[in-house]
XYZ file of C-alpha atoms in Angstrom:
695
model
C 0.000 0.000 0.000
C 1.375 3.412 -0.988
C 0.263 5.049 2.266
C 1.893 2.370 4.423
C 5.113 2.654 2.400
C 5.120 6.473 2.640
C 4.754 6.788 6.421
C 6.159 3.669 8.105
C 9.220 1.459 8.227
C 10.370 -1.623 10.096
C 12.651 0.290 12.464
C 9.807 2.295 14.047
C 8.895 1.419 17.652
C 5.377 0.098 18.070
C 3.920 3.400 19.313
C 5.192 5.288 16.256
C 4.179 2.459 13.947
C 0.637 2.881 15.270
C 0.788 6.673 14.960
C 1.911 6.375 11.325
C -1.806 5.582 10.792
C -2.461 9.340 11.007
C 0.941 10.491 9.729
C -0.446 11.717 6.397
C -3.504 13.523 5.091
C -5.500 10.446 4.099
C -4.804 8.819 7.466
C -5.880 11.901 9.391
C -9.238 11.909 7.584
C -9.549 8.197 8.354
C -8.815 8.886 12.043
C -11.394 11.709 12.053
C -13.988 9.326 10.605
C -13.120 6.649 13.172
C -13.482 9.137 16.053
C -16.838 10.246 14.653
C -18.105 6.666 14.490
C -16.942 5.893 18.033
C -18.647 9.028 19.387
C -21.773 8.160 17.422
C -22.301 4.955 19.388
C -23.049 6.624 22.761
C -24.824 9.459 20.918
C -27.191 6.878 19.413
C -28.034 5.680 22.906
C -28.451 9.047 24.637
C -30.059 11.198 21.930
C -33.475 10.071 23.230
C -36.389 11.809 21.526
C -33.972 13.631 19.179
C -32.506 10.328 17.989
C -33.840 10.068 14.424
C -33.127 13.691 13.451
C -29.828 13.949 15.310
C -28.462 10.705 13.894
C -29.560 11.646 10.369
C -27.673 14.946 10.514
C -24.707 13.491 12.408
C -24.327 10.703 9.849
C -24.265 13.340 7.098
C -21.128 14.789 8.719
C -19.484 11.343 8.778
C -20.572 10.678 5.206
C -18.888 13.925 4.130
C -15.585 12.569 5.492
C -16.112 9.202 3.803
C -16.630 10.955 0.469
C -13.241 12.651 0.909
C -11.685 9.226 1.531
C -13.352 7.856 -1.582
C -11.726 10.677 -3.551
C -8.340 10.367 -1.808
C -8.156 6.625 -1.146
C -5.727 5.589 1.632
C -5.743 2.009 0.300
C -4.132 2.621 -3.096
C -1.291 0.332 -4.143
C 2.273 1.580 -4.600
C 3.050 2.611 -8.161
C 6.348 2.510 -10.039
C 7.673 -0.807 -8.728
C 9.937 -2.669 -11.145
C 9.634 -6.389 -11.824
C 12.864 -7.338 -10.090
C 12.798 -4.861 -7.228
C 10.384 -4.484 -4.358
C 10.839 -2.063 -1.461
C 12.489 -3.766 1.477
C 11.240 -1.076 3.794
C 9.036 1.980 3.911
C 10.099 5.606 3.592
C 9.478 6.067 7.312
C 7.720 8.598 9.511
C 8.965 12.189 9.408
C 11.574 12.417 12.197
C 9.850 15.477 13.666
C 6.746 13.319 14.104
C 8.642 10.600 15.969
C 7.679 12.117 19.280
C 5.455 10.835 22.119
C 3.032 13.702 21.471
C 2.393 12.277 17.994
C 0.841 9.253 19.674
C -1.770 11.176 21.684
C -2.142 14.695 20.215
C -3.857 13.857 16.865
C -6.397 11.402 18.360
C -7.416 13.949 21.010
C -7.607 16.689 18.374
C -9.817 14.655 16.066
C -12.065 13.574 18.931
C -12.564 17.300 19.472
C -13.280 17.907 15.794
C -15.682 14.967 15.583
C -17.478 15.937 18.793
C -18.354 19.396 17.402
C -20.718 17.694 14.970
C -22.893 16.606 17.912
C -24.069 20.070 19.124
C -24.432 20.957 15.437
C -26.727 17.956 14.926
C -28.742 18.789 18.066
C -29.171 22.417 17.010
C -30.452 21.492 13.533
C -32.649 18.778 15.049
C -34.096 21.350 17.462
C -34.921 23.621 14.506
C -36.361 20.683 12.594
C -38.571 19.585 15.535
C -39.365 23.116 16.810
C -38.032 22.184 20.280
C -35.832 25.131 21.191
C -35.116 24.421 24.867
C -34.701 20.685 25.505
C -31.659 20.381 23.233
C -29.694 22.676 25.557
C -29.794 20.200 28.420
C -29.067 17.078 26.380
C -26.241 18.656 24.333
C -24.452 20.461 27.190
C -22.213 17.496 28.207
C -21.216 17.022 24.557
C -20.336 20.705 24.266
C -18.151 20.423 27.368
C -16.459 17.343 25.901
C -15.682 19.402 22.787
C -14.279 22.257 24.862
C -12.131 19.882 26.912
C -10.751 17.699 24.131
C -10.133 20.464 21.602
C -8.589 22.776 24.197
C -6.371 19.976 25.501
C -5.254 19.110 21.978
C -4.403 22.735 21.195
C -2.125 23.005 24.224
C -0.602 19.584 23.538
C 0.329 20.866 20.102
C 1.795 24.006 21.643
C 3.969 22.055 24.048
C 5.003 19.657 21.261
C 6.206 22.620 19.175
C 7.950 24.127 22.206
C 9.924 21.058 23.216
C 10.650 19.635 19.748
C 11.009 22.246 17.006
C 13.677 24.394 18.646
C 12.331 27.836 17.694
C 11.666 28.712 21.315
C 7.921 29.272 21.062
C 4.676 27.409 21.512
C 2.349 29.438 19.285
C 3.101 31.178 15.987
C -0.382 32.114 14.691
C 0.081 29.586 11.911
C -3.105 28.837 9.887
C -3.193 25.225 11.073
C -2.932 26.384 14.696
C -5.666 28.951 14.138
C -7.830 26.310 12.466
C -8.183 24.631 15.857
C -8.375 27.794 17.953
C -11.350 29.435 16.218
C -13.809 26.505 16.591
C -12.692 26.174 20.209
C -13.456 29.858 20.881
C -16.897 29.426 19.312
C -17.531 26.341 21.461
C -16.484 28.172 24.641
C -18.900 30.954 23.693
C -21.605 28.311 23.120
C -20.927 26.831 26.576
C -21.632 30.172 28.242
C -24.604 30.778 25.965
C -26.178 27.484 27.017
C -25.661 28.434 30.680
C -27.403 31.727 29.949
C -30.350 30.000 28.307
C -30.726 27.601 31.229
C -30.370 30.340 33.840
C -32.386 33.095 32.135
C -34.592 31.115 29.702
C -33.450 33.369 26.841
C -30.807 33.676 24.081
C -32.203 30.720 22.097
C -31.295 32.221 18.734
C -27.762 33.026 19.889
C -27.102 29.448 20.958
C -28.487 27.901 17.791
C -26.238 30.164 15.718
C -23.192 29.412 17.905
C -23.734 25.641 17.749
C -24.025 25.769 13.978
C -21.062 28.154 13.628
C -18.688 26.026 15.709
C -19.033 23.077 13.319
C -19.053 25.231 10.173
C -15.787 26.780 11.339
C -14.271 23.290 11.505
C -15.417 22.631 7.938
C -14.056 26.007 6.791
C -10.756 25.441 8.605
C -10.473 22.038 6.930
C -10.880 23.711 3.557
C -8.228 26.343 4.354
C -5.625 23.888 5.585
C -6.291 20.869 3.355
C -7.012 22.472 -0.017
C -3.523 23.861 -0.528
C -4.684 27.504 -0.727
C -2.436 28.345 2.249
C 0.494 26.105 1.305
C 2.719 29.181 0.795
C 1.765 30.695 4.150
C 1.835 27.807 6.627
C 4.778 25.782 7.895
C 2.620 22.669 8.164
C -0.351 23.169 5.891
C -1.204 20.160 3.744
C -0.606 20.250 0.006
C -3.531 19.947 -2.381
C -4.278 16.272 -3.035
C -7.080 16.976 -5.485
C -9.903 17.156 -2.931
C -10.440 20.929 -3.000
C -13.711 20.564 -4.904
C -15.078 18.103 -2.352
C -14.010 20.374 0.522
C -15.816 23.300 -1.091
C -18.893 21.121 -1.652
C -18.951 20.032 2.015
C -18.586 23.613 3.182
C -21.356 24.949 0.936
C -23.698 22.020 1.655
C -23.611 22.358 5.451
C -23.701 26.156 5.240
C -26.815 26.155 3.045
C -28.488 23.474 5.186
C -27.886 25.541 8.326
C -29.006 28.824 6.775
C -32.131 27.186 5.368
C -33.274 25.771 8.725
C -32.398 28.948 10.639
C -34.239 31.119 8.109
C -37.262 28.827 8.091
C -37.650 28.838 11.885
C -36.129 32.200 12.866
C -39.354 34.148 13.434
C -40.956 31.463 15.578
C -37.969 31.011 17.899
C -38.947 32.698 21.195
C -36.928 35.864 21.781
C -37.483 37.810 25.013
C -35.996 41.163 25.958
C -34.420 41.286 29.403
C -34.499 44.099 31.935
C -31.322 43.338 33.865
C -29.040 46.271 34.769
C -25.563 46.448 33.265
C -23.966 45.309 36.537
C -25.380 41.785 36.497
C -24.106 38.326 35.678
C -26.478 38.123 32.701
C -24.972 41.148 30.948
C -21.407 40.157 31.816
C -22.007 36.680 30.396
C -23.126 38.339 27.178
C -20.033 40.581 27.214
C -17.822 37.525 27.654
C -19.514 35.790 24.726
C -19.097 38.926 22.589
C -15.369 39.088 23.445
C -14.886 35.435 22.487
C -16.721 36.023 19.208
C -14.630 39.129 18.444
C -11.380 37.304 19.153
C -12.550 34.491 16.883
C -13.424 36.961 14.111
C -9.979 38.569 14.364
C -8.302 35.179 14.017
C -10.597 34.097 11.158
C -9.912 37.316 9.262
C -6.160 37.060 9.798
C -6.066 33.405 8.777
C -8.182 34.092 5.695
C -6.107 37.107 4.634
C -4.290 35.219 1.821
C -7.667 34.098 0.471
C -9.278 37.535 0.824
C -6.379 39.472 -0.721
C -6.505 37.252 -3.806
C -9.637 39.203 -4.776
C -7.679 42.380 -5.583
C -3.974 41.521 -5.371
C -1.933 39.534 -7.870
C 0.239 38.224 -5.057
C -1.773 37.221 -1.954
C -0.637 38.635 1.391
C -0.851 37.445 4.949
C -0.907 39.197 8.310
C 1.829 38.773 10.893
C 1.747 38.039 14.615
C 1.551 41.789 15.362
C -1.950 41.851 13.857
C -3.225 39.151 16.217
C -1.291 40.390 19.241
C -2.247 44.049 18.733
C -6.001 43.492 18.515
C -6.036 40.482 20.821
C -4.273 42.443 23.578
C -7.230 44.772 24.179
C -9.863 42.104 23.704
C -8.027 39.915 26.226
C -8.033 42.748 28.766
C -11.808 43.189 28.480
C -12.354 39.414 28.645
C -10.214 39.105 31.802
C -12.098 41.995 33.438
C -15.433 40.302 32.675
C -14.239 36.954 34.045
C -12.893 38.624 37.174
C -16.117 40.502 37.906
C -18.530 37.605 37.312
C -18.055 35.884 40.721
C -19.311 39.075 42.419
C -22.534 39.240 40.396
C -25.885 37.482 40.443
C -28.135 37.052 37.411
C -30.097 40.240 38.229
C -27.634 42.516 40.035
C -24.422 42.665 42.006
C -24.296 40.314 44.975
C -25.143 41.952 48.296
C -21.774 41.073 49.802
C -19.806 42.040 46.650
C -18.229 45.158 48.223
C -17.053 43.223 51.258
C -15.456 40.536 49.107
C -13.836 42.982 46.713
C -11.622 44.406 49.491
C -9.386 41.330 50.084
C -9.407 40.526 46.357
C -8.259 44.075 45.588
C -5.513 43.948 48.238
C -4.075 40.688 46.872
C -4.275 42.065 43.329
C -2.309 45.177 44.329
C 0.351 43.034 46.003
C 0.755 40.997 42.814
C 1.047 44.191 40.750
C 3.857 45.384 43.047
C 5.613 42.055 42.543
C 5.277 42.505 38.774
C 6.805 45.987 38.992
C 9.733 44.694 41.053
C 10.199 41.892 38.510
C 10.607 44.362 35.636
C 7.131 45.349 34.410
C 7.325 49.116 33.921
C 5.274 50.350 30.950
C 1.606 51.135 31.414
C 0.419 48.556 28.892
C 1.940 45.618 30.740
C 0.836 46.989 34.135
C -2.753 47.429 32.933
C -2.748 43.922 31.486
C -1.315 42.331 34.632
C -3.699 44.276 36.886
C -6.789 42.999 35.074
C -5.526 39.435 34.746
C -4.459 39.284 38.417
C -7.950 40.508 39.341
C -9.424 37.654 37.271
C -7.213 35.043 38.966
C -7.735 36.301 42.516
C -11.482 36.918 42.101
C -12.160 33.421 40.785
C -9.741 31.914 43.298
C -11.704 33.581 46.095
C -14.933 32.107 44.664
C -13.343 28.633 44.656
C -12.381 28.968 48.325
C -15.932 30.014 49.213
C -17.503 27.050 47.405
C -15.068 24.574 48.951
C -15.877 25.977 52.404
C -19.586 25.625 51.652
C -19.029 21.993 50.582
C -20.178 22.625 47.011
C -16.749 21.986 45.510
C -18.326 20.029 42.650
C -19.540 23.370 41.293
C -16.111 25.031 41.042
C -15.543 23.912 37.431
C -16.177 27.346 35.917
C -14.067 29.283 38.393
C -11.238 26.730 38.176
C -11.226 27.074 34.397
C -11.097 30.861 34.662
C -8.157 30.708 37.089
C -6.348 28.428 34.659
C -7.015 30.816 31.778
C -5.781 33.726 33.896
C -2.497 31.957 34.681
C -2.031 31.251 30.982
C -2.664 34.906 30.140
C 0.037 35.959 32.610
C 2.485 33.558 30.975
C 1.574 34.712 27.454
C 2.861 38.211 28.178
C 5.673 37.289 30.584
C 7.237 34.724 28.256
C 6.806 36.930 25.200
C 7.723 40.395 26.475
C 10.312 39.619 29.139
C 12.266 36.719 27.664
C 15.994 36.936 26.894
C 17.789 35.323 23.962
C 21.377 34.907 22.773
C 23.032 32.987 19.956
C 26.496 31.705 20.813
C 29.189 29.436 19.394
C 30.498 27.033 22.028
C 34.005 25.628 21.459
C 34.575 22.152 22.842
C 36.233 22.333 26.253
C 36.021 26.134 26.554
C 33.630 27.882 28.976
C 31.424 30.744 27.760
C 29.126 33.164 29.599
C 25.572 33.164 28.207
C 22.671 35.082 29.832
C 24.292 34.716 33.262
C 25.046 31.002 32.837
C 28.454 29.434 32.278
C 28.241 26.890 29.450
C 30.833 24.400 28.238
C 30.420 22.131 25.218
C 31.689 18.705 26.329
C 31.309 16.845 23.022
C 28.903 14.423 21.362
C 27.386 11.486 23.228
C 25.871 8.476 21.450
C 25.156 5.877 24.165
C 23.856 3.180 21.803
C 24.158 2.619 18.038
C 20.476 3.470 17.549
C 20.292 6.523 19.810
C 20.427 10.061 18.467
C 23.540 12.187 18.860
C 23.349 14.329 21.989
C 25.340 17.565 22.186
C 26.511 17.571 25.808
C 26.494 21.065 27.348
C 27.598 21.507 30.956
C 25.797 24.466 32.567
C 26.653 26.339 35.758
C 23.950 28.821 36.894
C 24.691 31.810 39.186
C 23.991 29.694 42.299
C 26.796 27.298 41.324
C 24.697 24.110 41.064
C 25.974 22.465 37.885
C 23.771 20.415 35.571
C 24.008 18.991 32.060
C 21.808 19.705 29.062
C 21.652 17.404 26.038
C 20.054 18.953 22.926
C 19.883 16.486 20.037
C 21.165 16.840 16.483
C 21.253 14.080 13.897
C 20.647 13.218 10.247
C 17.687 10.979 9.461
C 18.918 8.267 7.107
C 15.574 7.743 5.422
C 15.030 11.358 4.383
C 18.634 12.615 4.655
C 17.109 15.377 6.784
C 18.998 17.212 9.528
C 16.924 17.077 12.700
C 17.541 19.185 15.792
C 15.659 19.077 19.091
C 16.180 21.450 22.011
C 16.717 20.611 25.648
C 14.767 22.460 28.329
C 15.596 22.931 31.993
C 12.520 24.031 33.905
C 12.733 26.074 37.084
C 9.963 27.531 39.212
C 10.042 30.989 37.640
C 11.502 30.326 34.190
C 12.765 27.816 31.642
C 16.292 27.654 30.274
C 15.954 26.727 26.596
C 18.930 25.472 24.557
C 18.275 24.855 20.850
C 21.008 23.489 18.539
C 21.633 25.359 15.294
C 24.903 24.072 13.816
C 27.579 21.522 14.691
C 31.080 21.603 13.239
C 32.963 18.388 14.099
C 36.607 18.455 15.008
C 38.835 19.073 12.022
C 41.075 16.119 12.807
C 38.634 14.018 10.734
C 39.854 12.474 7.469
C 39.899 14.695 4.388
C 37.434 12.425 2.629
C 34.769 13.055 5.264
C 33.480 11.574 8.437
C 30.196 9.790 9.023
C 29.221 11.528 12.232
C 25.479 10.970 11.873
C 25.213 7.499 10.393
C 24.519 3.997 11.649
C 27.399 2.807 9.441
C 30.045 4.503 11.558
C 33.677 4.096 10.569
C 35.134 6.428 13.158
C 38.342 5.688 14.973
C 39.737 3.587 12.117
C 41.578 6.415 10.335
C 40.741 7.351 6.779
C 37.192 8.021 5.681
C 34.801 8.105 2.758
C 36.762 8.491 -0.465
C 33.700 8.698 -2.734
C 29.980 8.750 -2.072
C 27.310 8.950 -4.778
C 23.758 7.935 -5.655
C 23.996 5.609 -8.670
C 21.528 4.052 -11.075
C 22.074 0.831 -12.958
C 24.926 1.059 -15.453
C 26.385 4.258 -13.962
C 30.098 4.359 -13.078
C 32.538 6.472 -11.117
C 36.329 6.547 -10.835
C 38.478 6.520 -7.739
C 42.279 6.378 -7.999
C 42.943 3.511 -10.455
C 39.514 1.916 -10.009
C 36.310 2.171 -12.035
C 33.185 1.201 -10.049
C 29.958 0.345 -11.930
C 26.566 -0.358 -10.355
C 25.263 -3.563 -11.978
C 22.094 -4.458 -10.084
C 20.736 -6.410 -7.134
C 21.386 -9.922 -5.886
C 17.988 -11.186 -4.699
C 18.972 -14.837 -4.209
C 18.340 -14.560 -0.440
C 15.263 -12.339 -0.792
C 12.044 -14.089 0.263
C 9.333 -11.913 1.815
C 7.020 -14.867 2.442
C 9.745 -16.467 4.566
C 10.371 -13.183 6.330
C 13.777 -12.636 4.659
C 14.447 -9.192 3.231
C 18.170 -9.827 2.623
C 19.708 -8.660 -0.636
C 23.035 -7.692 -2.153
C 24.058 -4.760 -4.345
C 26.327 -5.862 -7.178
C 29.212 -3.626 -8.314
C 31.816 -4.355 -10.989
C 35.229 -2.966 -10.064
C 37.648 -2.590 -13.009
C 41.386 -2.340 -12.328
C 43.891 -2.509 -15.225
C 42.558 -5.373 -17.374
C 40.808 -7.117 -14.463
C 37.100 -6.929 -13.518
C 35.986 -7.974 -10.048
C 32.476 -8.427 -8.660
C 32.050 -6.824 -5.235
C 28.746 -7.284 -3.357
C 27.999 -5.354 -0.140
C 24.849 -6.724 1.485
C 21.792 -5.673 3.440
C 20.437 -8.095 6.048
C 17.232 -7.625 8.020
C 18.238 -10.278 10.544
C 16.344 -10.730 13.798
C 17.069 -7.273 15.163
C 18.313 -4.019 13.670
C 18.892 -3.882 9.902
C 22.557 -4.619 9.159
C 24.688 -3.328 6.279
C 27.720 -5.517 5.545
C 30.475 -3.735 3.556
C 32.516 -5.686 0.991
C 36.305 -5.352 0.695
C 37.796 -4.879 -2.771
C 40.460 -7.619 -3.124
C 44.113 -6.521 -3.371
C 43.226 -2.829 -3.004
C 44.932 -2.180 0.301
C 41.724 -2.150 2.331
C 39.342 -0.218 0.084
C 35.735 -1.334 0.660
C 32.272 -0.645 -0.707
C 29.198 -0.051 1.419
C 25.630 1.053 0.695
C 23.308 3.657 2.130
C 19.807 4.609 1.051
C 18.121 2.393 -1.570
C 15.236 3.860 -3.593
C 12.332 1.649 -4.625
C 11.069 4.310 -7.037
C 13.962 4.371 -9.527
C 16.115 1.459 -8.308
C 19.013 3.757 -7.368
C 21.433 3.063 -4.534
C 23.748 5.216 -2.451
C 27.298 3.875 -2.780
C 30.047 4.642 -0.270
C 33.710 3.829 -0.982
C 35.784 3.723 2.180
C 39.529 4.452 2.003
C 41.482 3.744 5.224
C 44.551 5.621 3.997
C 43.175 9.104 3.493
C 45.463 11.734 5.082
C 44.356 13.471 8.267
C 43.873 17.215 8.706
C 45.317 19.413 11.483
C 43.540 19.211 14.815
C 40.902 21.875 15.550
C 38.311 21.714 18.354
C 34.685 21.091 17.525
C 32.226 23.990 17.529
C 28.573 23.971 18.476
C 26.261 26.908 17.705
C 23.229 27.153 19.991
C 20.316 29.487 20.556
C 19.972 30.037 24.315
C 16.921 31.731 25.803
C 15.084 32.131 29.076
C 11.284 31.982 29.245
C 9.882 33.677 32.383
C 6.814 32.062 33.960
C 6.195 29.829 30.938
C 5.338 26.959 33.279
C 2.113 28.831 34.104
C 0.867 27.978 30.608
C 1.041 24.258 31.310
C -0.251 24.659 34.884
C -3.129 26.785 33.615
C -3.908 24.178 30.967
C -4.163 21.464 33.604
C -6.482 23.638 35.713
C -8.703 24.311 32.709
C -8.883 20.593 31.914
C -9.751 19.869 35.558
C -12.453 22.555 35.520
C -14.051 21.187 32.352
C -13.911 17.665 33.792
C -15.733 18.800 36.951
C -18.359 20.529 34.813
C -18.866 17.356 32.752
C -19.222 15.244 35.895
C -21.750 17.728 37.297
C -23.930 17.367 34.211
C -23.209 13.801 33.184
C -26.714 12.652 34.103
C -28.329 15.247 31.844
C -27.101 13.677 28.611
C -30.014 11.237 28.503
C -32.516 13.014 30.707
C -34.771 14.563 28.045
C -37.939 12.627 27.395
C -41.042 13.484 25.466
């Protein structure tokens, strides 16, 4: 199968072999479909009186994914195989995807995507059946599941980027990142809208529109990221596989279906005008929903900028992070103020004891602002931001303490989530505005001062033949407690791709982040080259690679008095049915009037794949070895090893690294955990409601 060949190989550990299932575009759609089917089983049981309509609409969403898989079939056979050559192994999973987060992040993300179809189905079923209230209760747990899974997946992706890619960040406003954020914002707004409808018996139209919009945003985001229209603007947008027309059809179909039902029922949906004063929980809930919608619109517009600018510009343009950060800064301040004030409000007015409770909350907030000033926050923008966010954290924290004291701790889900969001908002600014960064070249054995740390490059460590090369950096902080950091840097043999992964040392108030950029090995290596990043290591023997080339059948190269010609493959020991993938690569070596056959071999064996070089007779130790073998054109990478190459003068190795400190970045991950815990408590509080509607 072409997909299996493209994304897996025999050397992958079991967890990455499983995750190669969703390593490519076709597999990710297949995973999305699988998640939708699995969620549909409990939905079928608990939909109750909405069952027939909900399942009809929900199955339409799954069918739309199946149609994409029919168009882009993941079960196609490999093309271009020659009669006498079959691939002994697959191309392998992208080395950047060989990470533990690859095992869990995509499944959680696609559970979130699939789950958004459930509130969508309930909303359309409610319009269909003219039941505009019951669907709120039965769909609420599903909405919370969407908020929890999608939010968790977004932060998993952020941490994956932070610890693996080496650019020092966790969020870059990339279109694929935004494609997950916008539906999540709409779903969070829907969550609060449903609470409003249950508490105030109003806002029915708002919630129906939000439920529909959350799913339509997923469909639109899928079009943006999978059609190829943003391939020039995203670091990990998918290329166009010929499914753009189907993506457009899906988007238009569900949009027209939603508009048709909303238009048909709009006038008969009950809409009541409230009389609450501005200082009330009802109005502040609405303000919070409006802020979430505005933030979502900013992100949608920014993400769609390349598509929008195509209408009047020959060369499409995109917006940068400053666009999102500039507008998002003020919207975030208003949102934090709303979240901080809500615990002091009732549905109709301010709580009677609000003034009394505001005093200790205000005192703690002022203390935290003073700490921020001492820590380096000076300009009015950062002080205003921190003041509002600290108020949000302390206000909701105070509400949590009150509920725990009153033995209603099961109802702290909302406040716990808001505290978590507040901590994340503190870290967003602290890690972005107050970080420090330096690029430095470390010479092996020589100490260097970097951002207050003393760093010494101690060389390359490769504990086992299959482990990646670790650049050992000994670090001494100002307090004198020495530790070692081991950023990784290696060349993936399958793709010939240089891969670098940072190392992170986390402290209470900041992270020390060391990302490798360039490694120059010691210049005492042989002139012909040195295989630093290869399983076929010939180090310590003197000499090196005299010639290395990718050759096709019949091609030749010269080295000294030898002419080496690639003849073909020896498949006498090749028997896939018997589990033997052994083969030889046949070279003719011409010297004077003599022609010799030299056959280096590949053996799968019982463990790691083994490459066995072949010595050229009477050549003084010259030998031939092989590297990458292509199943597409039958080419092979030939390496000619010469043990008598002269050595160069000794020079120490150099290692270029990007060193940075990230203040309070741990609050992002702590805040994420608190938000997950809050959503979980909210789900548990309402778990019995999922099947409670009868009629």
